[in-house]
Amino acid sequence: MTRIKHIQQQRGFTLLEILLAVAAIATLSGVVILAINPAKQLAETRNAERSVDVNTILNATYQYALDNNGQFPSTVTTTQTEICASNATDCTGLIDLSALTLNETYIVSIPVDPTGAEGNGAGYEIAKTANGRLTVVAPDAELEETISVTR
């Protein structure tokens, strides 16, 4: 009995096959990145934080008013003005809501816009309307969104 040995030659990938595989992976990666759109996701996350911050400021201000015979902090005006940050060194030209953070009674600190506010401001604005309601606004909202709460 004679045994015949068959020699099989193992063949590797050709350069063309490798290039096609890399091109397919690159195309799929590009589609996934476009579908996820991380910049938009981050902007939406910052806007969600702004919405929470606006409501937090408004709730703390109303709680203050409930405890003070319906009077809002005296620094709140009828002109929409930026709120002074808790760690600010000078609140000139800004609305000072430090009465809300005194002894952490209503709020621990004034929230600051997620992208960071310039100077001593918190990045949020507040105003009292003619009929005695409060409006808190996040003027730096992204994606052409308007974040404003009036109560």
XYZ file of C-alpha atoms in Angstrom:
151
model
C 0.000 0.000 0.000
C 1.373 3.135 -1.086
C 0.307 6.267 0.552
C 0.198 9.359 -1.455
C 0.790 12.522 0.391
C -1.114 15.483 -0.769
C 0.600 18.695 -0.084
C -1.860 21.463 0.474
C -0.620 24.903 0.051
C -2.125 27.301 2.599
C -3.055 30.498 1.069
C -3.154 33.841 2.964
C -5.230 36.914 2.311
C -4.395 38.984 -0.697
C -3.742 42.672 -0.414
C -7.009 43.394 -2.197
C -9.021 41.363 0.314
C -7.392 43.175 3.223
C -8.062 46.582 1.657
C -11.723 45.711 1.049
C -12.153 44.554 4.656
C -10.552 47.747 6.012
C -12.742 49.892 3.745
C -15.888 48.082 4.906
C -14.948 48.525 8.575
C -14.164 52.218 8.042
C -17.502 52.781 6.303
C -19.443 51.048 9.070
C -17.541 53.004 11.731
C -18.367 56.271 9.992
C -22.058 55.402 9.840
C -22.114 54.479 13.539
C -20.346 57.701 14.564
C -22.784 59.779 12.509
C -25.739 57.924 14.025
C -24.511 58.449 17.574
C -23.429 62.100 17.029
C -21.557 62.630 20.297
C -21.559 66.434 20.044
C -25.354 66.499 19.870
C -25.650 64.005 22.720
C -23.409 66.148 24.924
C -25.371 69.302 24.068
C -28.643 67.548 24.939
C -27.137 66.427 28.255
C -26.051 69.980 29.088
C -29.534 71.270 28.209
C -31.100 68.668 30.499
C -28.843 69.876 33.315
C -29.852 73.469 32.560
C -33.538 72.530 32.841
C -32.924 70.954 36.235
C -30.916 73.992 37.385
C -33.619 76.459 36.286
C -36.263 74.510 38.209
C -33.986 74.223 41.248
C -33.483 77.998 41.375
C -37.198 78.650 40.897
C -38.227 76.119 43.563
C -35.731 77.520 46.090
C -36.929 81.074 45.419
C -40.569 80.086 45.889
C -39.752 78.196 49.081
C -38.051 81.368 50.340
C -41.188 83.360 49.480
C -43.413 80.885 51.336
C -41.302 81.345 54.456
C -41.242 85.160 54.080
C -44.912 86.142 53.722
C -44.908 85.729 49.939
C -41.994 88.101 49.384
C -39.257 87.112 46.961
C -35.668 88.117 47.746
C -35.508 91.913 47.492
C -32.715 91.734 44.924
C -34.999 90.199 42.256
C -36.103 92.913 39.822
C -38.514 93.173 36.904
C -35.563 93.276 34.506
C -34.186 89.923 33.416
C -30.702 89.906 34.959
C -28.033 87.267 35.459
C -27.852 85.593 38.861
C -24.674 85.963 40.898
C -22.774 82.709 41.516
C -22.373 81.452 45.092
C -18.582 81.787 45.039
C -18.581 85.256 43.428
C -16.383 87.972 44.857
C -18.499 90.824 43.487
C -22.186 90.768 42.556
C -22.338 94.262 41.064
C -24.853 94.286 38.208
C -26.052 90.775 39.065
C -28.952 89.425 41.121
C -27.651 88.316 44.516
C -29.630 85.294 45.734
C -27.350 84.579 48.698
C -30.470 84.683 50.918
C -31.343 81.292 49.410
C -27.980 79.752 50.291
C -27.716 81.235 53.793
C -27.257 78.261 56.159
C -28.132 76.072 53.147
C -31.796 76.588 54.030
C -33.273 76.555 50.526
C -30.379 75.517 48.319
C -26.764 74.550 49.009
C -25.344 76.755 46.265
C -26.557 78.561 43.172
C -26.225 76.202 40.184
C -23.788 77.312 37.480
C -24.323 76.742 33.750
C -22.645 73.456 32.652
C -20.436 75.242 30.126
C -19.262 77.586 32.858
C -20.346 81.144 33.333
C -18.080 84.104 32.776
C -17.046 86.313 35.661
C -19.162 86.210 38.789
C -22.403 85.164 37.096
C -24.053 81.765 37.300
C -25.148 81.740 33.660
C -28.860 81.866 34.563
C -31.151 84.894 34.575
C -34.131 85.747 36.768
C -36.887 88.374 36.648
C -40.138 89.161 38.406
C -43.073 89.813 36.080
C -45.547 92.664 36.537
C -48.148 90.255 37.940
C -45.728 88.903 40.571
C -44.576 85.721 38.879
C -40.948 84.655 38.536
C -39.154 83.658 35.356
C -35.808 81.871 35.358
C -34.017 81.494 32.022
C -30.977 79.594 30.750
C -29.795 81.942 27.970
C -26.884 79.707 26.918
C -29.082 76.744 25.939
C -27.744 74.817 22.965
C -29.308 73.297 19.830
C -31.560 76.349 19.441
C -33.541 75.227 22.494
C -35.249 77.728 24.799
C -35.068 76.882 28.492
C -37.319 79.150 30.510
C -39.673 78.482 33.414
C -42.270 80.923 34.729
C -44.282 80.281 37.833
